[in-house]
Short mmCIF file of C-alpha atoms and ligand atoms in Angstrom, two decimals:
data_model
loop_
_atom_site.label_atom_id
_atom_site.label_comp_id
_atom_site.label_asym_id
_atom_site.label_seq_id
_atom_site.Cartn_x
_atom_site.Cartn_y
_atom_site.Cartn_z
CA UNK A 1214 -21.21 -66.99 37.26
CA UNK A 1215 -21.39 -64.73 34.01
CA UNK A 1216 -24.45 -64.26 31.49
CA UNK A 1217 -21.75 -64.43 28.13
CA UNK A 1218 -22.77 -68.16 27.18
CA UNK A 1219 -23.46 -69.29 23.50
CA UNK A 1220 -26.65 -69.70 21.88
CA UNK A 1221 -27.90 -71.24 18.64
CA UNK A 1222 -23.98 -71.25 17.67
CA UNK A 1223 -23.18 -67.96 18.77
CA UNK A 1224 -22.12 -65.85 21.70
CA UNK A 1225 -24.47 -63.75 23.77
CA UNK A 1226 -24.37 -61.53 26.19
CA UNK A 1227 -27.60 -62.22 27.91
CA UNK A 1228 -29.91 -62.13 25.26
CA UNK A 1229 -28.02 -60.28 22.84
CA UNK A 1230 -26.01 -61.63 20.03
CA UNK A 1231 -22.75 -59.75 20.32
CA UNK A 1232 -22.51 -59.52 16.33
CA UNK A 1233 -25.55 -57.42 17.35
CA UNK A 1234 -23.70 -55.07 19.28
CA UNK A 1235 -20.82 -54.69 16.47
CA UNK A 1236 -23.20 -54.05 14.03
CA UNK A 1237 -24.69 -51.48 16.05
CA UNK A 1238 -21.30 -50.14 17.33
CA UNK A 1239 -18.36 -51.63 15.80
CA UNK A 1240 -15.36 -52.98 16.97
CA UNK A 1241 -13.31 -52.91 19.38
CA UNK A 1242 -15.86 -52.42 21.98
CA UNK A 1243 -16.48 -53.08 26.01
CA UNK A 1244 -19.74 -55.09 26.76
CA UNK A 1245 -20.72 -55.54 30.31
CA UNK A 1246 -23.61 -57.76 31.28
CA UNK A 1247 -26.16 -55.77 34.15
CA UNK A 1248 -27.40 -59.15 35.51
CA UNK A 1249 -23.76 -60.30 35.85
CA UNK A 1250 -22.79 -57.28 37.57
CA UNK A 1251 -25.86 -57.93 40.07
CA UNK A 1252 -25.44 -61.24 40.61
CA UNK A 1253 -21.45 -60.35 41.77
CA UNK A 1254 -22.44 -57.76 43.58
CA UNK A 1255 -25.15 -59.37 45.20
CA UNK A 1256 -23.26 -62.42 46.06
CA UNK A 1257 -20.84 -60.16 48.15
CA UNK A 1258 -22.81 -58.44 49.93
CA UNK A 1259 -25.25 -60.92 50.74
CA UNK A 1260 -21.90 -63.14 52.07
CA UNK A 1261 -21.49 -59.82 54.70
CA UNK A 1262 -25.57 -59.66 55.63
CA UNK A 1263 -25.13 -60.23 59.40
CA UNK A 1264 -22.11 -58.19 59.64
CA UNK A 1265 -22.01 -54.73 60.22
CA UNK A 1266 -20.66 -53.95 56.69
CA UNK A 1267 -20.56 -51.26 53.83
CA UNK A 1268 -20.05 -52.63 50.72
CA UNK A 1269 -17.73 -49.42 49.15
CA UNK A 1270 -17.47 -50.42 45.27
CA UNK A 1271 -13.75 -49.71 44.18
CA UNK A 1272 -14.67 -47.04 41.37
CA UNK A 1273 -11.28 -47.52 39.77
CA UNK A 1274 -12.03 -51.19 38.36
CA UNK A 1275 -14.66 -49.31 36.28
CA UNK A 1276 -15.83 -45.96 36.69
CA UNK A 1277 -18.78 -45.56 34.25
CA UNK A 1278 -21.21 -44.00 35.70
CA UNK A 1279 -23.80 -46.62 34.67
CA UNK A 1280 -22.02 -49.23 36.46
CA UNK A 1281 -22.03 -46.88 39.41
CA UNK A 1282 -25.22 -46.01 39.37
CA UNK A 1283 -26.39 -49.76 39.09
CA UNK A 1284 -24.18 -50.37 42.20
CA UNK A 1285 -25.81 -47.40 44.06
CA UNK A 1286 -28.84 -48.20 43.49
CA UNK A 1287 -28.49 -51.69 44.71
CA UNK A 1288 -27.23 -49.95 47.85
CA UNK A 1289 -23.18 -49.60 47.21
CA UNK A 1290 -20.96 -47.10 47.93
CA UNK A 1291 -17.85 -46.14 46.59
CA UNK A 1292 -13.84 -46.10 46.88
CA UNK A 1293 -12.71 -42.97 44.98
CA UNK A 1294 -9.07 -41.94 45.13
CA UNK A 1295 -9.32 -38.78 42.47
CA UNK A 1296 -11.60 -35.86 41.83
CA UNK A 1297 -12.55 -37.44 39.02
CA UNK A 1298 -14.12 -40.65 40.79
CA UNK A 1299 -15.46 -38.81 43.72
CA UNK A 1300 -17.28 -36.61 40.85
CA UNK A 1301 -18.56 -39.59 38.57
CA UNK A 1302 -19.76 -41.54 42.35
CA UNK A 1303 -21.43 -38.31 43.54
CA UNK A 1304 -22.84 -38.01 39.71
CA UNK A 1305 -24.19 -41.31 39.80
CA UNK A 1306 -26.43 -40.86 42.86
CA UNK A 1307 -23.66 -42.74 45.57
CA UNK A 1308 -24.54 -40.57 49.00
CA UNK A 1309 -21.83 -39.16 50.30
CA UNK A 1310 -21.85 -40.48 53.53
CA UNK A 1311 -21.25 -44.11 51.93
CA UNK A 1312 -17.62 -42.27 50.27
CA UNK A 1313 -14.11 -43.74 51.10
CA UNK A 1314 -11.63 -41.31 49.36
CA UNK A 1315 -8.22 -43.15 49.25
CA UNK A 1316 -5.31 -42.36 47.22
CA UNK A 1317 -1.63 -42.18 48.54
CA UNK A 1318 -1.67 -38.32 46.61
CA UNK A 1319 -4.70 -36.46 47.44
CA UNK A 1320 -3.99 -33.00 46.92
CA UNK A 1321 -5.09 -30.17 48.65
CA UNK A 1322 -7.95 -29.17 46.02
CA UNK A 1323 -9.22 -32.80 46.58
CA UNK A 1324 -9.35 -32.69 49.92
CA UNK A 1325 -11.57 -29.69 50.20
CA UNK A 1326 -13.77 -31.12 47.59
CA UNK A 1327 -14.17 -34.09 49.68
CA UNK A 1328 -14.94 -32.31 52.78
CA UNK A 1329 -17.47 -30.10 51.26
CA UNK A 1330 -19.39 -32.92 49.39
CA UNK A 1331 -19.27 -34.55 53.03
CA UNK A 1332 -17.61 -37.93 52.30
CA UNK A 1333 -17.81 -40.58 55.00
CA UNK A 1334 -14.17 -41.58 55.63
CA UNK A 1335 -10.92 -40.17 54.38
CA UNK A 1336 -7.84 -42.37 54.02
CA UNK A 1337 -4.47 -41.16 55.20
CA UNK A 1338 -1.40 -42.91 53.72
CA UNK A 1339 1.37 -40.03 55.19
CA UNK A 1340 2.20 -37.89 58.00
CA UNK A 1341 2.32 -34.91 55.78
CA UNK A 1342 -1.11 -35.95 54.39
CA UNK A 1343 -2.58 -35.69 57.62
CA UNK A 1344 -1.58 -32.48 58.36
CA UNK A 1345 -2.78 -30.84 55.68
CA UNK A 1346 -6.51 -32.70 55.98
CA UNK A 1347 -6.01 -31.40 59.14
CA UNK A 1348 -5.17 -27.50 57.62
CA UNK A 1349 -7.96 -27.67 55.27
CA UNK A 1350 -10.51 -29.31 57.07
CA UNK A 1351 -10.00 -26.49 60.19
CA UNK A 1352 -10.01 -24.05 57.58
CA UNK A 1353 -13.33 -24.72 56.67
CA UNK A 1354 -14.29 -25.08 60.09
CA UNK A 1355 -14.93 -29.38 59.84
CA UNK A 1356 -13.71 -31.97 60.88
CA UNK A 1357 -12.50 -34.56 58.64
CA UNK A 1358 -13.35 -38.36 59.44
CA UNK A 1359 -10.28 -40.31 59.07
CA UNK A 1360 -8.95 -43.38 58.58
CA UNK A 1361 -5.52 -44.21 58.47
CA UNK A 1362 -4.05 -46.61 55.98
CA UNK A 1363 -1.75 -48.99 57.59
CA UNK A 1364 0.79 -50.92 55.33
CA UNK A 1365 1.01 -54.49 57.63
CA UNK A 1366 3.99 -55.81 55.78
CA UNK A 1367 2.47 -58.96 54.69
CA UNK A 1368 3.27 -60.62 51.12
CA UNK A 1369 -0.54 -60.56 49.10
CA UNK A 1370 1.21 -63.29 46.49
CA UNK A 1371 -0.04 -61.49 43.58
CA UNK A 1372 1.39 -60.02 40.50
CA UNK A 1373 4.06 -57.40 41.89
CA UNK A 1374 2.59 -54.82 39.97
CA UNK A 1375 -0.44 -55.24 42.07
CA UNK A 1376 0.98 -55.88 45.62
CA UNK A 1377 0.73 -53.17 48.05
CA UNK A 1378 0.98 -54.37 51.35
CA UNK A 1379 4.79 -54.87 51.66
CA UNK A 1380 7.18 -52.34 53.35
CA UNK A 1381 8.91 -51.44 50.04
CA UNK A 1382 5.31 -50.35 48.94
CA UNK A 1383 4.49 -47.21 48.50
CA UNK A 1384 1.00 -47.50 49.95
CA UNK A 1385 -0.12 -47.08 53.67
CA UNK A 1386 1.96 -46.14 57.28
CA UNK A 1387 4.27 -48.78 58.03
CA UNK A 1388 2.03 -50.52 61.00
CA UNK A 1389 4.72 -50.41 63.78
CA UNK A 1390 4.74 -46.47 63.56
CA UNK A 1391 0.71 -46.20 63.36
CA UNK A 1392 0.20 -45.32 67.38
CA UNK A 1393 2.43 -42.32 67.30
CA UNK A 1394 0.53 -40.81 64.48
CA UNK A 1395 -2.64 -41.59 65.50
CA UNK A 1396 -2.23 -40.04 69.05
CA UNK A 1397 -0.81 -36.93 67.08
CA UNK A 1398 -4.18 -36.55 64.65
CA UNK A 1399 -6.14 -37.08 67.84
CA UNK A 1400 -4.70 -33.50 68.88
CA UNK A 1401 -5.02 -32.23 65.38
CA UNK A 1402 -8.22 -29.34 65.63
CA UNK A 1403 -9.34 -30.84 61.82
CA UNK A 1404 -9.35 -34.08 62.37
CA UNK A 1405 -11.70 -36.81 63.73
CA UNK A 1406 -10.32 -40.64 63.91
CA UNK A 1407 -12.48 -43.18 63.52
CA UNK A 1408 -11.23 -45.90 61.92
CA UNK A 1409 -8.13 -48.12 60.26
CA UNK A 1410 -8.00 -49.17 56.87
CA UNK A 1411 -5.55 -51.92 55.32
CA UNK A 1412 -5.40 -52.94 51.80
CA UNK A 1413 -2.63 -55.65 50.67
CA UNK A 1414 -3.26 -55.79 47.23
CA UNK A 1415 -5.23 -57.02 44.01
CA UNK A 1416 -6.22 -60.66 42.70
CA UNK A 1417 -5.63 -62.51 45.71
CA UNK A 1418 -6.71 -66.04 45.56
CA UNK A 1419 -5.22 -67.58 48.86
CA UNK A 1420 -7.15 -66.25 52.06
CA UNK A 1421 -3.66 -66.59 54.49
CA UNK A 1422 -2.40 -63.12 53.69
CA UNK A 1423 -6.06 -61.75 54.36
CA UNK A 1424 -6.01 -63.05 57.25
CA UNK A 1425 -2.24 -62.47 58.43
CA UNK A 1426 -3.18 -58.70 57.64
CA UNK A 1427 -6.03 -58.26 59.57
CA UNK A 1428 -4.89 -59.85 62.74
CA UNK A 1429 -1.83 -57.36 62.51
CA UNK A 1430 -5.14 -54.45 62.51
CA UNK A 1431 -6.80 -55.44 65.05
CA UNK A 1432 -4.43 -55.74 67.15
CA UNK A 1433 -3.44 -52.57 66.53
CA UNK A 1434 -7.41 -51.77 66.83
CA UNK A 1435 -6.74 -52.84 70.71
CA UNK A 1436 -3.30 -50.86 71.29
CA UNK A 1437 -5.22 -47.48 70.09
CA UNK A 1438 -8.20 -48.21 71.98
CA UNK A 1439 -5.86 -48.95 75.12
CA UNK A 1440 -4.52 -45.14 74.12
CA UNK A 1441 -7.96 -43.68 74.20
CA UNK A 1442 -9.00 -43.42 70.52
CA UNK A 1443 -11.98 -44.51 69.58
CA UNK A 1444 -11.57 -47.30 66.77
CA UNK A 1445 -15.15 -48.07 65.12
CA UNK A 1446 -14.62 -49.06 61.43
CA UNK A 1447 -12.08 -51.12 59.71
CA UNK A 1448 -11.44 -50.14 56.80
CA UNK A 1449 -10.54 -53.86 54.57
CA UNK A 1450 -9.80 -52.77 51.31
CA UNK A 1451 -11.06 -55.14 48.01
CA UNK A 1452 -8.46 -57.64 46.23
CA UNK A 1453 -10.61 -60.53 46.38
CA UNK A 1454 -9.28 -62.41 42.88
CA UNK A 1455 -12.02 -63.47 40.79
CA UNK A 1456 -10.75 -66.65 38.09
CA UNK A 1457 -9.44 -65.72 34.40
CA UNK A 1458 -8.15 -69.15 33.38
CA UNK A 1459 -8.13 -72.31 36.17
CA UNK A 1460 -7.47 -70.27 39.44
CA UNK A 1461 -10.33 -71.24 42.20
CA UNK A 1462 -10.52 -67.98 44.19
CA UNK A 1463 -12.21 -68.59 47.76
CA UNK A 1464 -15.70 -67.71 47.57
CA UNK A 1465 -17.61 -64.33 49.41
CA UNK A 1466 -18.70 -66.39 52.18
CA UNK A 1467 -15.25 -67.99 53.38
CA UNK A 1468 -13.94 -64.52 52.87
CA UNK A 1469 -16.55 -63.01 54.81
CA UNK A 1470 -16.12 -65.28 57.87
CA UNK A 1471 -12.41 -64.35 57.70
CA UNK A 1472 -13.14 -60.98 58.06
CA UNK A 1473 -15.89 -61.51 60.89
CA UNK A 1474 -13.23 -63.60 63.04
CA UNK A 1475 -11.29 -60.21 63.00
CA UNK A 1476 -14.46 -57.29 63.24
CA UNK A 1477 -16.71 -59.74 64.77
CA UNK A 1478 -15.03 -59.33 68.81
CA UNK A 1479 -13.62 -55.54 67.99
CA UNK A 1480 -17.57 -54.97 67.29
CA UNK A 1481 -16.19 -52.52 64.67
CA UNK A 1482 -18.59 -51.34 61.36
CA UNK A 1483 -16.51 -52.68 58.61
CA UNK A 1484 -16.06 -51.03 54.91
CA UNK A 1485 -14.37 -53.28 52.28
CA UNK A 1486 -13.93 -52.21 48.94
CA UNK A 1487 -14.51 -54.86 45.90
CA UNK A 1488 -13.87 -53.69 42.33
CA UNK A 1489 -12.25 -56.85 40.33
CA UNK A 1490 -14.89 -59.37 42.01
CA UNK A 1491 -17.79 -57.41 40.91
CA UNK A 1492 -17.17 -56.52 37.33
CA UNK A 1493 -14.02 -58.27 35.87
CA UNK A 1494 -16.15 -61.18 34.62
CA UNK A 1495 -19.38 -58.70 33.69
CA UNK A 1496 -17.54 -57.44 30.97
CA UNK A 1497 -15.68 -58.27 27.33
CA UNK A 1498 -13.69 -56.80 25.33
CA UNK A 1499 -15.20 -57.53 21.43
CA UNK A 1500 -12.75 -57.41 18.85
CA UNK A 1501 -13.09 -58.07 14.94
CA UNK A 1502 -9.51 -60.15 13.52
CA UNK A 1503 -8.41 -58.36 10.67
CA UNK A 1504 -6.01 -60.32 9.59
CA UNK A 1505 -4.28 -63.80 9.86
CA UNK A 1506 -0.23 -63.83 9.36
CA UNK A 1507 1.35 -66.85 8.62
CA UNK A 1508 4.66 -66.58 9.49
CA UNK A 1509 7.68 -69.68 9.16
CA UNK A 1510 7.28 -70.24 12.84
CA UNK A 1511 4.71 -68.39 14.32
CA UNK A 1512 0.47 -67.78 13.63
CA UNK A 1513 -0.80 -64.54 14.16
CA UNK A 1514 -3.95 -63.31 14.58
CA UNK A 1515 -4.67 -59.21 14.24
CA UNK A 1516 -7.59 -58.04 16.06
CA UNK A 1517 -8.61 -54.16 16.05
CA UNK A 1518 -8.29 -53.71 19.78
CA UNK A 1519 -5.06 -53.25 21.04
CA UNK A 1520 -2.90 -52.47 24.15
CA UNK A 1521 -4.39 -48.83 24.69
CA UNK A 1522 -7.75 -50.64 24.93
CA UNK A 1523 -6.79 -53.04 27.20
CA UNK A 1524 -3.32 -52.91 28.69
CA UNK A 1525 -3.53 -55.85 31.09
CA UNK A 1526 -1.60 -58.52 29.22
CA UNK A 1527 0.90 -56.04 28.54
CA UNK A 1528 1.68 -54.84 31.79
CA UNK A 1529 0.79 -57.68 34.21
CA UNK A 1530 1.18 -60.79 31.67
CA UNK A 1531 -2.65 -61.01 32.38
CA UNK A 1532 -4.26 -64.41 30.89
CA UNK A 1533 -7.65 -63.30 29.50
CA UNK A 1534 -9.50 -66.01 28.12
CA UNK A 1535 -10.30 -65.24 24.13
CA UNK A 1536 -12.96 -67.11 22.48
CA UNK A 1537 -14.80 -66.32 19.17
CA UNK A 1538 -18.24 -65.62 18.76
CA UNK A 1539 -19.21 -67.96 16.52
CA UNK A 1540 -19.21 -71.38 18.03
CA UNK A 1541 -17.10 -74.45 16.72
CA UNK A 1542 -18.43 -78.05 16.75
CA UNK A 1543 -17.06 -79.72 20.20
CA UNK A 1544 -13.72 -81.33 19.03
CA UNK A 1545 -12.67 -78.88 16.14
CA UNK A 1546 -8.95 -78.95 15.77
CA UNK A 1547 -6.69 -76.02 17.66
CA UNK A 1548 -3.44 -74.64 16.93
CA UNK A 1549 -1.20 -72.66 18.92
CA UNK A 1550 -0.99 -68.79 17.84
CA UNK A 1551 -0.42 -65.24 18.93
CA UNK A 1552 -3.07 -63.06 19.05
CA UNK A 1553 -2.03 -59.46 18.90
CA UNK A 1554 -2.82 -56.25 18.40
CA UNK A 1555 -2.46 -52.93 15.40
CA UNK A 1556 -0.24 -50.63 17.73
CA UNK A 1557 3.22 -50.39 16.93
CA UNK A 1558 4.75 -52.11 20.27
CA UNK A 1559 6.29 -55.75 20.34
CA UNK A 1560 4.14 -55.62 23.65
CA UNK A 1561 0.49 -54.95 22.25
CA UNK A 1562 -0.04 -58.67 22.38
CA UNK A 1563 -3.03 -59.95 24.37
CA UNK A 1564 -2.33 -64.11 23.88
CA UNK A 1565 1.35 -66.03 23.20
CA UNK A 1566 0.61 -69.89 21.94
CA UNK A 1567 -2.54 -69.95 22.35
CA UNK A 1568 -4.71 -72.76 21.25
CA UNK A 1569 -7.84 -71.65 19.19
CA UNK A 1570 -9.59 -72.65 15.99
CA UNK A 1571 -8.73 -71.85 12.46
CA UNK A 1572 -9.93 -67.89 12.50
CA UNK A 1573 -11.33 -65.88 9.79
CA UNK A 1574 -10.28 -62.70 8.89
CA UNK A 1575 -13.65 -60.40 9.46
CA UNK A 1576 -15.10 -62.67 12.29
CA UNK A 1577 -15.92 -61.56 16.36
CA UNK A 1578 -13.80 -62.33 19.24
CA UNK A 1579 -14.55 -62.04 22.33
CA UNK A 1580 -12.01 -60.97 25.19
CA UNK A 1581 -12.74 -62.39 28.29
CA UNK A 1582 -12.78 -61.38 32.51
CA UNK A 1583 -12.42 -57.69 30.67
CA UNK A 1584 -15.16 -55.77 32.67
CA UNK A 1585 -12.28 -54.37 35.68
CA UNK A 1586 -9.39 -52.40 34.82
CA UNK A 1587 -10.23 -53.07 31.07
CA UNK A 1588 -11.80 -49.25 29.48
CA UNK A 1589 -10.74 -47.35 32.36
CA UNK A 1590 -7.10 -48.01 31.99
CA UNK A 1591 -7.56 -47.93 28.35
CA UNK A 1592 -5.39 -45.21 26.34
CA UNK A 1593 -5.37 -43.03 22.99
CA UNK A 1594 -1.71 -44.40 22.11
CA UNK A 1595 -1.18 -44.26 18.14
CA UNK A 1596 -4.32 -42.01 18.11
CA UNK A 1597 -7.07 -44.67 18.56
CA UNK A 1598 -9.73 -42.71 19.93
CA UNK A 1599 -11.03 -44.73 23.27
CA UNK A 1600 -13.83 -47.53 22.76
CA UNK A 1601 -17.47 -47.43 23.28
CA UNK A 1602 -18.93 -48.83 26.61
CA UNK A 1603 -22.37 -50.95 26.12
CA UNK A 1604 -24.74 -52.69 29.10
CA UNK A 1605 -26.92 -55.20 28.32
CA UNK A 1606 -29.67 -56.05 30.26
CA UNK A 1607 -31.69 -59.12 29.00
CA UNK A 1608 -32.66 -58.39 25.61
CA UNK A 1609 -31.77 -54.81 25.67
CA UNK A 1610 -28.77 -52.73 25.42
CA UNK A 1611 -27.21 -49.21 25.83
CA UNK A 1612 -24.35 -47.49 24.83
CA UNK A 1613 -23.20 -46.17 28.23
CA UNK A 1614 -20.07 -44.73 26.52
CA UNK A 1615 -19.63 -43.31 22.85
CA UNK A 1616 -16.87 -44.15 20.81
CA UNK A 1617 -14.55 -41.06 21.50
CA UNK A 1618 -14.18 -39.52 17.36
CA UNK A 1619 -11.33 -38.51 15.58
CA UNK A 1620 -12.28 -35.20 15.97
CA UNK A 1621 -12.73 -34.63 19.54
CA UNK A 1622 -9.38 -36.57 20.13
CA UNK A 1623 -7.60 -34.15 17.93
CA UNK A 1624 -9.31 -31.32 19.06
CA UNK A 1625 -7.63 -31.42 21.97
CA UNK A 1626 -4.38 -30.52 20.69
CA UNK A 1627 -4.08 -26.71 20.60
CA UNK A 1628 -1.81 -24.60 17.81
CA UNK A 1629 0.00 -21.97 20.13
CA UNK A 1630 0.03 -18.55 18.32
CA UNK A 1631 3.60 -18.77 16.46
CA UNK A 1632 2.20 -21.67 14.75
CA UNK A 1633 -1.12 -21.02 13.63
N1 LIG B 184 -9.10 -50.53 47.67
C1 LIG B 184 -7.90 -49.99 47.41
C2 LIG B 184 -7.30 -49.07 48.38
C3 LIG B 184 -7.23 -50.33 46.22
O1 LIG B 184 -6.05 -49.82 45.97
C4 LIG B 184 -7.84 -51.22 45.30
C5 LIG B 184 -7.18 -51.57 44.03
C6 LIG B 184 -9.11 -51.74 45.61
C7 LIG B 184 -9.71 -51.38 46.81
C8 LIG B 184 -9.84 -52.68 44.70
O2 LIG B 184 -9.15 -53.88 44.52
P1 LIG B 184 -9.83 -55.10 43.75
O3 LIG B 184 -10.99 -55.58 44.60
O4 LIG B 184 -10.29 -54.61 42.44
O5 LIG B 184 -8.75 -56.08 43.64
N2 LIG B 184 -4.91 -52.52 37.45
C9 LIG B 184 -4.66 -53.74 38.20
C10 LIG B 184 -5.29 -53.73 39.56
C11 LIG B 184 -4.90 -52.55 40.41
C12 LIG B 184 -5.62 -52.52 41.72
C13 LIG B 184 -5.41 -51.21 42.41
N3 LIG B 184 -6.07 -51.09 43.65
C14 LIG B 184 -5.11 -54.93 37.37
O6 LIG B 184 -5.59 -54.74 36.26
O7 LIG B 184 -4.96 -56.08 37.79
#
């Protein structure tokens, strides 16, 4: 469900024309929807209402602070795994109590930021890791709530790229070795256990590997309460897939009875993490084509964004759905052709073959499912200064992020002394 539909032959985001939002902003530009991201949001966490559950909002799928603070304030917390994200979460009014901090490379600095603003959990994805929580956190005279990541060796079936559940993973503990550990931080002076966290990876549409993961955690949940420790949170990660083309993801609600099956007997709080599912499909990416090049065998269509605005197709083969913003008559003829970016790489290509209409040079494209991992993974490659953020709610809308200038991208260079 998604508030980008067309109206009076052209696309809106709610109640605003998009050419609206060019004019105001130009192109290339993110547009996320608010009622969108509420409706997602709400849809989750209303599948979870009699569970005990946190819904922690994966920051790293999108990270403005808007977003974040729309979240919040519709009683989300947050996943952070940098200083950065625990910064922007705390900045947009998440409490700290309702804070996961993951990451499999926290440093030291990070960790005592954490522990000062108070977060609710920690995640520990090494033995090394742990000890130093456990340094820093006695240091400051606290102890540091922890979770510890397990890795459950269990194949997600998604991209590779985005797979992090299998042994050759770098993420999480490998499972079988998870008691020892845990009855060594139960001796550690910094530390406080009180949970396990799992996460096998991103986009999954198939709920078998869900479920073949959690059963490995709780029972594992029953060996370390057999050992003394007391287990009350899981910890389920996000990776709920959302669709982009034809995939039919299960829904909140059969994904939320999986996950009671497991917490439901353990009668553990549980904290999962969505990012994709809430704002992958509350966003587009709005592009102007520049050009048209007919080439002998191929069509292709120049936009102004490129891969540094939106790197999925590049490094995942993502399928985002493109469609223009001005309507065609139902039945208007298609032809196959590559839409691609201005950056010099054979890779900035967002589309191979792709069936659309005959385009104009000049008109508005809209970029699909482009709301997670869209502007936060988005780079300055070739010097493009990084795109403006807008949310529009009903008839309204905000920039939420400037356009990054020339100026302030190239004042970040600094002349050392010998060549000034
Ligand atoms: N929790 C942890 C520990 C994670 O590592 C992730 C995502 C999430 C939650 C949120 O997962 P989600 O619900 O969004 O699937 N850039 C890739 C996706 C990377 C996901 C990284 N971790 C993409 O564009 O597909």
């Amino acid at each position: 469900m998604d508030h980008f539909n067309y109206r009076d032959g052209a696309l809106h985001a709610e109640d605003v024309p998009l050419s609206r939002i060019a004019e105001a902003v130009g192109t290339p530009a993110y547009v996320y929807s608010q009622s969108t991201l509420e409706a997602h949001y709400r849809a989750f966490a209303e599948a979870f209402a009699g569970q005990k559950a946190t819904v922690c909002y994966a920051v790293k799928a999108n990270s403005n602070q808007a977003v974040i603070r729309l979240l919040a304030r519709m009683g989300a917390g947050a996943d952070v795994l940098s200083e950065g994200e625990l910064r922007r979460a705390l900045g947009a009014g998440v409490p700290a109590a309702k804070i996961v901090f993951s990451g499999v490379g926290k440093s030291r600095h990070e960790i005592a930021l954490a522990l000062e603003a108070g977060v609710g959990q920690i995640n520990i994805e090494s033995e090394p890791e742990l000890a130093l929580i456990s340094d820093v956190a006695s240091a400051m005279g606290k102890r540091a709530a922890v979770a510890l990541r397990v890795n459950p060796d269990v194949d997600a079936h998604t991209h590779e790229k985005i797979t992090t559940g299998r042994k050759e993973n770098k993420f999480g503990i490998d499972i079988d070795r998870a008691p020892a550990i845990y009855d060594r931080a139960g001796k550690m002076p910094g530390i406080e256990v009180v949970g396990v966290a799992v996460h096998i990876g991103s986009q999954l549409t198939d709920l078998t590997p869900f479920r073949d993961a959690f059963a490995l955690v709780a029972e594992l949940v029953g060996r370390l309460r057999a050992a003394g420790h007391d287990i009350r949170r899981l910890d389920l990660g996000g990776g709920l897939g959302v669709p982009y083309q034809d995939e039919v993801p299960p829904s909140p609600a059969e994904y939320a009875a999986v996950v009671k099956d497991v917490a439901g007997p353990l009668g553990v709080e549980v904290v999962l993490e969505p990012g994709r599912l809430i704002t992958a499909n509350a966003g587009i990416l709005l592009t102007r084509v520049l050009f048209v090049k007919e080439g002998d065998s191929k069509t292709f269509v120049v936009v102004d964004a490129g891969m540094n605005d939106l790197i999925r197709p590049t490094l995942y083969d993502a399928w985002h759905r493109i469609v223009p913003v001005a309507e065609r008559p139902r039945g208007t003829p298609e032809r196959p052709v590559d839409v691609v970016g201005p950056v010099c790489e054979t890779g900035d290509i967002f589309a191979r073959d792709r069936a659309l209409p005959v385009l104009n040079s000049g008109e508005l494209l809209a970029v699909r499912s482009a709301g997670a991992y869209g502007a936060v993974m988005a780079s300055t490659y070739n010097s493009r200064p990084l795109l403006p953020e807008v949310l529009v709610k009903g008839a309204s809308f905000a920039v939420i992020r400037p356009r990054q200038t020339i100026e302030e991208l190239m004042g970040l260079d600094v002349m050392p002394d010998w060549l000034a």
